[in-house]
Short mmCIF file of C-alpha atoms and ligand atoms in Angstrom, two decimals:
data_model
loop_
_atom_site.label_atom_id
_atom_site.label_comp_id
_atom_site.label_asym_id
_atom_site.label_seq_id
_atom_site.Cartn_x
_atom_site.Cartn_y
_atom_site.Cartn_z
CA UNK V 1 -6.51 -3.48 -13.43
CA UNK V 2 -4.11 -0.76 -11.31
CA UNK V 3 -2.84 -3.05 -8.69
CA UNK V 4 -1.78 -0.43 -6.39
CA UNK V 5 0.41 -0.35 -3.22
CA UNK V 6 -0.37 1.88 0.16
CA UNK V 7 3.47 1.85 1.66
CA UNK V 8 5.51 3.62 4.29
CA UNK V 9 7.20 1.60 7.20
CA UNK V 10 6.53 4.18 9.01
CA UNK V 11 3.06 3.65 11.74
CA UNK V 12 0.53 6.59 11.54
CA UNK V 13 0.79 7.98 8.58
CA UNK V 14 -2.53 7.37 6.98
CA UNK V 15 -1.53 4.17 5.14
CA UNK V 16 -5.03 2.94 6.08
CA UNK V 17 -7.07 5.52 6.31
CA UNK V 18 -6.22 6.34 2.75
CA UNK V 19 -6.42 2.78 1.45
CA UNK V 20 -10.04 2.34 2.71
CA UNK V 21 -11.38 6.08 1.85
CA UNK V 22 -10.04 6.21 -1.23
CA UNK V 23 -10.80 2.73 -2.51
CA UNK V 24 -14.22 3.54 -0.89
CA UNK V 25 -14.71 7.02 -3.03
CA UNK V 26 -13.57 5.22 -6.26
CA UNK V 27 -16.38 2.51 -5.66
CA UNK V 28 -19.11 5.04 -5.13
CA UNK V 29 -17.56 6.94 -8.29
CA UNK V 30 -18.66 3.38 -9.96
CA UNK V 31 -15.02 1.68 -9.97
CA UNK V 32 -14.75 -2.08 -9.24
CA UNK V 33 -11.95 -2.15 -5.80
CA UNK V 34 -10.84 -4.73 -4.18
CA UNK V 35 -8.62 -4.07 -0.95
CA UNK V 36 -6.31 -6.59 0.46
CA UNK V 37 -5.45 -6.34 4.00
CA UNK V 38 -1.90 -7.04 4.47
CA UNK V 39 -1.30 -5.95 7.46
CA UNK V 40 -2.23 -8.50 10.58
CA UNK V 41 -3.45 -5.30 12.88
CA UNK V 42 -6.47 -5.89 10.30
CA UNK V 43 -7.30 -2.10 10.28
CA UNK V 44 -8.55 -2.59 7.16
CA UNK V 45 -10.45 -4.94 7.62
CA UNK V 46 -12.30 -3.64 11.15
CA UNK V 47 -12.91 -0.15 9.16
CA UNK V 48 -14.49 -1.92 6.54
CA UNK V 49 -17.03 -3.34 8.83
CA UNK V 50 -16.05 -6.80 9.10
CA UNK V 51 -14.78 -8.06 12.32
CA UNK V 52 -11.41 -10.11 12.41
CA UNK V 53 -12.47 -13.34 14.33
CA UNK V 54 -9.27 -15.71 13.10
CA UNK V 55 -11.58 -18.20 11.88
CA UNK V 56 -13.42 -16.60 8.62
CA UNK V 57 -10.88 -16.76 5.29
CA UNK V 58 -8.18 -14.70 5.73
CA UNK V 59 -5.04 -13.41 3.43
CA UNK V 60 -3.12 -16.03 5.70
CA UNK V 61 -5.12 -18.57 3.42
CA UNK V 62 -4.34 -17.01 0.83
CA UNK V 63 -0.69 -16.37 1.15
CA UNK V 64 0.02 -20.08 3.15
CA UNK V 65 -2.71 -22.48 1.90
CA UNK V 66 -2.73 -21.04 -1.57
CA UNK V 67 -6.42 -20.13 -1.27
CA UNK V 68 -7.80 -18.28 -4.42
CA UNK V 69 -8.78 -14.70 -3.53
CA UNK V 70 -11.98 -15.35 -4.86
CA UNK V 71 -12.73 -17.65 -1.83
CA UNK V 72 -12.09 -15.18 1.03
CA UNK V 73 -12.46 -11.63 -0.29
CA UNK V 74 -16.21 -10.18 0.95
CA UNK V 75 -18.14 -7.60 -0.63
CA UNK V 76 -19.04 -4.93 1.97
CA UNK V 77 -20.51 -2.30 -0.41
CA UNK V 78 -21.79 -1.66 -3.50
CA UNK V 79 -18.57 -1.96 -5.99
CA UNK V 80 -16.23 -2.45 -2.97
CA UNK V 81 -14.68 -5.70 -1.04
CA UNK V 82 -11.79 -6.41 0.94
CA UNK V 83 -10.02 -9.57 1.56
CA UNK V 84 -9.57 -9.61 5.39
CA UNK V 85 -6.57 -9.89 7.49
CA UNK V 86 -6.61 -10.91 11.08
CA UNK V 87 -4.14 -12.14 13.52
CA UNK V 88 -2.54 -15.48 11.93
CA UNK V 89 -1.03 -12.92 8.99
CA UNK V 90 1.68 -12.35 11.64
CA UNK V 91 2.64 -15.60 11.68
CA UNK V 92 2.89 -15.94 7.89
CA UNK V 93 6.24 -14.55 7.74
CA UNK V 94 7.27 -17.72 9.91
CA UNK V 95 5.74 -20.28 8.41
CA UNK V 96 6.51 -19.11 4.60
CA UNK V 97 10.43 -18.99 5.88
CA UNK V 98 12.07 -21.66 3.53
CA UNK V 99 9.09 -22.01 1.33
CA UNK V 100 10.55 -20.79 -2.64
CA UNK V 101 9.15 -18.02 -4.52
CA UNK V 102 6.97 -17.11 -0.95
CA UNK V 103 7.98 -13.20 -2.05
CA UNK V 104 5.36 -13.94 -5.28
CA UNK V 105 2.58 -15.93 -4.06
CA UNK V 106 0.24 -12.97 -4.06
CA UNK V 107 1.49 -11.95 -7.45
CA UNK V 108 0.70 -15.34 -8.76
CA UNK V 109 -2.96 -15.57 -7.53
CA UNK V 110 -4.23 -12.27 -8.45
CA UNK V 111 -3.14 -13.19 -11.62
CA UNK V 112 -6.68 -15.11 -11.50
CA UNK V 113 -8.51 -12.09 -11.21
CA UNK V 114 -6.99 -9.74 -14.11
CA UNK V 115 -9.64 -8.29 -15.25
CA UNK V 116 -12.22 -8.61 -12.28
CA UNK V 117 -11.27 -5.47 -10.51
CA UNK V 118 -10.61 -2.03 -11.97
CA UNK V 119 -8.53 -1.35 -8.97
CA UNK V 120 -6.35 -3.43 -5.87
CA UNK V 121 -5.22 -1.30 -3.30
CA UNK V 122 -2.80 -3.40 -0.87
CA UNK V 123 -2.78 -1.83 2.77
CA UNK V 124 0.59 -2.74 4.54
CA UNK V 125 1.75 -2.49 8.01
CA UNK V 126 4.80 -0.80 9.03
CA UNK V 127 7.77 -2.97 7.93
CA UNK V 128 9.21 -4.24 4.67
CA UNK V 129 9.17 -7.76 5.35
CA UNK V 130 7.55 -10.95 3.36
CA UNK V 131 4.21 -9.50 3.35
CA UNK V 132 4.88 -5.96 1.96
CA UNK V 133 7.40 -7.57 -0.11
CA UNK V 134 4.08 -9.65 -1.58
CA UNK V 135 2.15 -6.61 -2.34
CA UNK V 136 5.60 -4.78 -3.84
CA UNK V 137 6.19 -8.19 -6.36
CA UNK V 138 2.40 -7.52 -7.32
CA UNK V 139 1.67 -4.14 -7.87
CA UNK V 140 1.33 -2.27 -10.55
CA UNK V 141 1.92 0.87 -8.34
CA UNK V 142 3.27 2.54 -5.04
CA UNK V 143 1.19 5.23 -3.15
CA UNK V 144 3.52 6.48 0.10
CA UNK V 145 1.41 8.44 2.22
CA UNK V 146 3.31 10.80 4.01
CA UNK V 147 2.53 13.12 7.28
CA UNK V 148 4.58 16.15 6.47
CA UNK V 149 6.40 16.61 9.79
CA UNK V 150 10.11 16.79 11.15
CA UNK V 151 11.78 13.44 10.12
CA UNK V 152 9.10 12.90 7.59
CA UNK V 153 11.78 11.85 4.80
CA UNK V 154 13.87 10.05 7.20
CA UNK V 155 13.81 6.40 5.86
CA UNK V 156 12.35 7.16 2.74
CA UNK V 157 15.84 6.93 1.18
CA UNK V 158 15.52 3.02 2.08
CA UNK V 159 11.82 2.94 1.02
CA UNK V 160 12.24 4.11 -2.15
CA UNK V 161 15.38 1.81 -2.63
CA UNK V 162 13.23 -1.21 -1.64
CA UNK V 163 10.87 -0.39 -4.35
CA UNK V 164 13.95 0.07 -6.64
CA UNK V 165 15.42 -3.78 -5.90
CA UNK V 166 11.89 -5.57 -6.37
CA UNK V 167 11.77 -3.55 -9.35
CA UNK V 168 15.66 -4.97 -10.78
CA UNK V 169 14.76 -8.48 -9.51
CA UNK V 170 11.39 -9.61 -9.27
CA UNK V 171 8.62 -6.95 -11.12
CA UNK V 172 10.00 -4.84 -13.83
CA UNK V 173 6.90 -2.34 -14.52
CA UNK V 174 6.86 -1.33 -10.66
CA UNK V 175 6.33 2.35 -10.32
CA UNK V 176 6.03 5.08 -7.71
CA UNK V 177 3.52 6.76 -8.94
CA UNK V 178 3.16 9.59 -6.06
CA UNK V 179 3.23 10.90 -2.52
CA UNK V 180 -0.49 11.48 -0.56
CA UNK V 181 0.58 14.24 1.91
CA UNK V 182 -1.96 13.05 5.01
CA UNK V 183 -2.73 14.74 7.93
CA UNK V 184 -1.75 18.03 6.27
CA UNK V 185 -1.59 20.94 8.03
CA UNK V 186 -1.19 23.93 5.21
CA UNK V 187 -0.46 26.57 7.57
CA UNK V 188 2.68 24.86 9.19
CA UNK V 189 5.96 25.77 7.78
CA UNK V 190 7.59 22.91 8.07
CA UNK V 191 4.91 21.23 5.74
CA UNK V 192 5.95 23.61 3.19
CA UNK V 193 9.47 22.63 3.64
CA UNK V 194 8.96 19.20 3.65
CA UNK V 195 7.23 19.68 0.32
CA UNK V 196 9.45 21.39 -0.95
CA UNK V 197 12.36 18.58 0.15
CA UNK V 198 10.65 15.90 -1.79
CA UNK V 199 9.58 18.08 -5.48
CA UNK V 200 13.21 18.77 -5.60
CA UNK V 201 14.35 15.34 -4.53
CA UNK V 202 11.62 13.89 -7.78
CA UNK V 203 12.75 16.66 -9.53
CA UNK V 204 16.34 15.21 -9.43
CA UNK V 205 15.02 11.72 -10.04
CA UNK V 206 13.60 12.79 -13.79
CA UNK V 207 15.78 11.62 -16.18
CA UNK V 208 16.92 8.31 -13.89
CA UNK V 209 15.99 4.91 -14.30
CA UNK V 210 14.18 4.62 -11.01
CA UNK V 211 10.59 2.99 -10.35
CA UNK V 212 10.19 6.78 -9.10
CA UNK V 213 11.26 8.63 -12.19
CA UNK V 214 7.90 10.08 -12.85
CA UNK V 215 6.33 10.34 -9.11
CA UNK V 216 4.66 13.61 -8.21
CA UNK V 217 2.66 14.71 -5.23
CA UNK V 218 -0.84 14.26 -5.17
CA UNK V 219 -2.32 17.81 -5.62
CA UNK V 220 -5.14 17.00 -3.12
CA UNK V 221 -3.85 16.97 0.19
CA UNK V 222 -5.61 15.12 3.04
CA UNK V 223 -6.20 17.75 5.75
CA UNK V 224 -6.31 16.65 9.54
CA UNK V 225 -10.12 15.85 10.33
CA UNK V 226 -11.13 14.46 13.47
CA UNK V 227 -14.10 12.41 11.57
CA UNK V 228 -11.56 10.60 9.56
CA UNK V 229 -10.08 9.37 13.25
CA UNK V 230 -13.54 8.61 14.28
CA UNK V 231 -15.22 6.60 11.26
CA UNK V 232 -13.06 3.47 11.65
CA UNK V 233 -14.22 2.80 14.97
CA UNK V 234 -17.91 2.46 13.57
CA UNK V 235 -16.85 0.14 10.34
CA UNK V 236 -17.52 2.85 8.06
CA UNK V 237 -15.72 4.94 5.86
CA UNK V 238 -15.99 8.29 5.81
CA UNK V 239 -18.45 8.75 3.04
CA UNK V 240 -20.82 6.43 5.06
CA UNK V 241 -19.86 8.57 8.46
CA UNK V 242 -19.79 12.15 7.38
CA UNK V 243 -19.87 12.41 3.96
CA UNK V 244 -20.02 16.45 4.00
CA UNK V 245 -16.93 17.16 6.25
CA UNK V 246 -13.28 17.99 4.69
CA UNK V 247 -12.11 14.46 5.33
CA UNK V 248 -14.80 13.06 2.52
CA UNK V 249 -14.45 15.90 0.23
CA UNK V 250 -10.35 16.06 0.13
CA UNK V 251 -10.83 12.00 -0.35
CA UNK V 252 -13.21 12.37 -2.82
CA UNK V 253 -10.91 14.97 -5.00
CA UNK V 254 -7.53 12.39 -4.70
CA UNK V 255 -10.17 9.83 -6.30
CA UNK V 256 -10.79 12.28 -9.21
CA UNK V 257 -7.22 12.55 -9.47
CA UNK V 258 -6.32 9.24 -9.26
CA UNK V 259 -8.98 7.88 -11.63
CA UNK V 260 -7.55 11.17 -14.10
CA UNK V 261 -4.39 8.96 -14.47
CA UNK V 262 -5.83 6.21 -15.19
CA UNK V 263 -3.91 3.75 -17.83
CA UNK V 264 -4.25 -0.04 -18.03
CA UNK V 265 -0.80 -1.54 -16.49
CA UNK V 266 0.52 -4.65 -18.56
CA UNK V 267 -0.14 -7.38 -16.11
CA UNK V 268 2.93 -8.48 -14.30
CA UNK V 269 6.17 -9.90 -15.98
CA UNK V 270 7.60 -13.19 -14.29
CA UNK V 271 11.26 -12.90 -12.75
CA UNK V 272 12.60 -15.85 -10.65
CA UNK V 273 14.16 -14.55 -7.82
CA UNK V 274 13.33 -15.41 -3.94
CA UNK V 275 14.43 -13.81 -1.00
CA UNK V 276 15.66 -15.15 2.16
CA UNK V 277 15.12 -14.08 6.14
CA UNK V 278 18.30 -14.36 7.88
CA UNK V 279 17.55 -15.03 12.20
CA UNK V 280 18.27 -10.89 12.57
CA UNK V 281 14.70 -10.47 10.85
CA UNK V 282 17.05 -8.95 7.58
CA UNK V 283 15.05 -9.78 4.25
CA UNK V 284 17.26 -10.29 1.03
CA UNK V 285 16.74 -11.14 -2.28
CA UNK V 286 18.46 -14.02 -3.85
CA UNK V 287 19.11 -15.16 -7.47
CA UNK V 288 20.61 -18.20 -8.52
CA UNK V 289 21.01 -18.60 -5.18
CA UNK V 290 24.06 -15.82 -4.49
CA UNK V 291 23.02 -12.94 -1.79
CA UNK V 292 22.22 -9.31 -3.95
CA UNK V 293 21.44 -6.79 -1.83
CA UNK V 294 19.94 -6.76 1.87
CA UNK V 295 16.79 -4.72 1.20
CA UNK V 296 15.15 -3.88 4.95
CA UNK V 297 14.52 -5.58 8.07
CA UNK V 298 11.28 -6.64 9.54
CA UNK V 299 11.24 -4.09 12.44
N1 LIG W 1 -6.39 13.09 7.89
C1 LIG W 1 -6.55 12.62 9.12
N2 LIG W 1 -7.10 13.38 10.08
C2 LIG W 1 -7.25 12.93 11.35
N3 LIG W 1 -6.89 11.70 11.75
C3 LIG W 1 -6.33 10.88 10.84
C4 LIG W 1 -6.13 11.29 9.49
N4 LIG W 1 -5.54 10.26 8.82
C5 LIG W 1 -5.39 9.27 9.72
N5 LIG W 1 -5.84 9.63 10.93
C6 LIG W 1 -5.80 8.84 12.17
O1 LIG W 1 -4.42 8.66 12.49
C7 LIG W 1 -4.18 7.35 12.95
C8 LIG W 1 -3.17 6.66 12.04
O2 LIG W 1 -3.73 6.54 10.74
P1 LIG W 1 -3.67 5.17 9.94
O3 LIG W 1 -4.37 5.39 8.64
O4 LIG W 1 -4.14 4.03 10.78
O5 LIG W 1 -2.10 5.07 9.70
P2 LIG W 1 -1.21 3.80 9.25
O6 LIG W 1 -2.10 2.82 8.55
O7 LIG W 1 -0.15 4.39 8.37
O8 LIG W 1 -0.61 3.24 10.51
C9 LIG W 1 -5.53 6.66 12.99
O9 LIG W 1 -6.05 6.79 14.28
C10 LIG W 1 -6.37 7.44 12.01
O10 LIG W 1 -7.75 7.40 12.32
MG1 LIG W 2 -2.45 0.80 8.92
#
């Protein structure tokens, strides 16, 4: 079961778009996907079809009443569900302050379902706070999609380091597997630069003992397509909504690629660490109950 990641704390980048497409093209290519909305906007979730009323189950139950995932996720296509988010997720971060091992609870119960899924995709909102700190602890796997524009790389120094501390302290076999260059534009220069930028920054990383050691770009780049901006808005993804425009078929080729890398992940190994939220909003993870390293803040 690849229990992958869709990260950048960066907004509008195409963390969701690409979580619900490509977990969508991997279904119809006969793969078992589940996708876990972690992000209380519940973008997910509405382009999925199902409507975010605060009352059905939620990942709130599952992340502060302990609810098995098998109890709230939906099936909304053939081969496909998604455990909804919806408003109340914003509050988890609150109410799990205090609670021990709160940076693991999703790690713990989707240990019930190894074996269910072929793949998780977790979307995140923008932030690396308890609830993207959830989906790092359980993954298998980072995907940061990326818009290749001026400041594109600016705070991916910290991103990358925040994968690099939950890998030290809490999930050993965490790995960046790749950057999904979204909302490409191949004629612009500065996406070649940009490119450029990161292959030499991976190229650097080879012989290190990051989580990103091995990450590559994804050869298919998602090109800017005004029916990938329109199919949310109808609950659909894009194969439902225009399954012959450039949006389906440059989703459609990252699935082939993705499912071309395909090797089962040891499930998750068990660390005991926990991580604190100071009043500034600054997460941290703690062992034995001395301060390591400050690893982002919830803004
Ligand atoms: N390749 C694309 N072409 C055109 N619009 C896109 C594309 N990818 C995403 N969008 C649109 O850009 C906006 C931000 O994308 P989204 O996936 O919601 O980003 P994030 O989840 O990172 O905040 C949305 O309105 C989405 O429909
Ligand atoms: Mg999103």
């Amino acid at each position: 079961m690849r229990r992958i990641a869709i990260i950048n704390q960066k907004g509008g980048v195409g963390k969701t778009t690409t979580t619900v497409n490509l977990a969508a093209a991997l279904a119809a290519a006969g793969q078992r996907v589940c996708v876990l909305d972690l992000d209380p906007q519940a973008h997910a979730t509405t382009h999925l079809g199902i409507e975010p009323d605060g009352k059905s189950p939620s990942m709130y139950d599952v992340l502060v009443n302990n609810r098995p995932l098998a109890e709230v996720r939906r099936q909304v296509a053939d081969n496909l569900w998604v455990a909804a988010s919806d408003i109340n997720l914003a509050a988890a971060e609150v109410e799990l302050a205090g609670v021990v091992g709160r940076e693991v609870i999703l790690r713990d119960l989707l240990l019930q379902d190894e074996g269910c899924f072929d793949f998780i995709f977790m979307d995140c909102g923008p932030s690396l706070g308890v609830l993207t700190l959830n989906a790092l602890s359980s993954a298998s796997e980072v995907f940061i999609p990326l818009q290749p524009h001026f400041l594109a790389l600016h705070g991916m120094g910290k991103l990358l380091e925040t994968t690099s501390l939950v890998a030290r302290r809490i999930n050993p076999g965490l790995k960046v597997t790749g950057i999904i260059l979204s909302l490409f534009e191949g004629g612009a220069r500065l996406s070649r630069e940009v490119v450029q930028d990161l292959e030499e920054y991976f190229e650097r990383a080879r012989s290190t003992a990051t989580p990103w050691a091995k990450a590559t770009i994804f050869r298919s780049r998602i090109r800017r397509n005004i029916k990938l901006a329109e199919c949310p808005s109808f609950g659909k993804s894009i194969f439902d909504y225009a399954p012959h425009c450039n949006g389906a078929e440059d989703y459609a080729a990252l699935a082939r690629e993705v499912l071309g890398g395909t090797q089962t992940p040891p499930p998750p190994t068990v660390l005991s660490a926990r991580v604190e939220l100071d009043e500034r909003g600054q997460v941290s993870v703690l062992q034995g109950g001395h301060e390591l390293e400050e690893v982002g803040s919830r803004k």
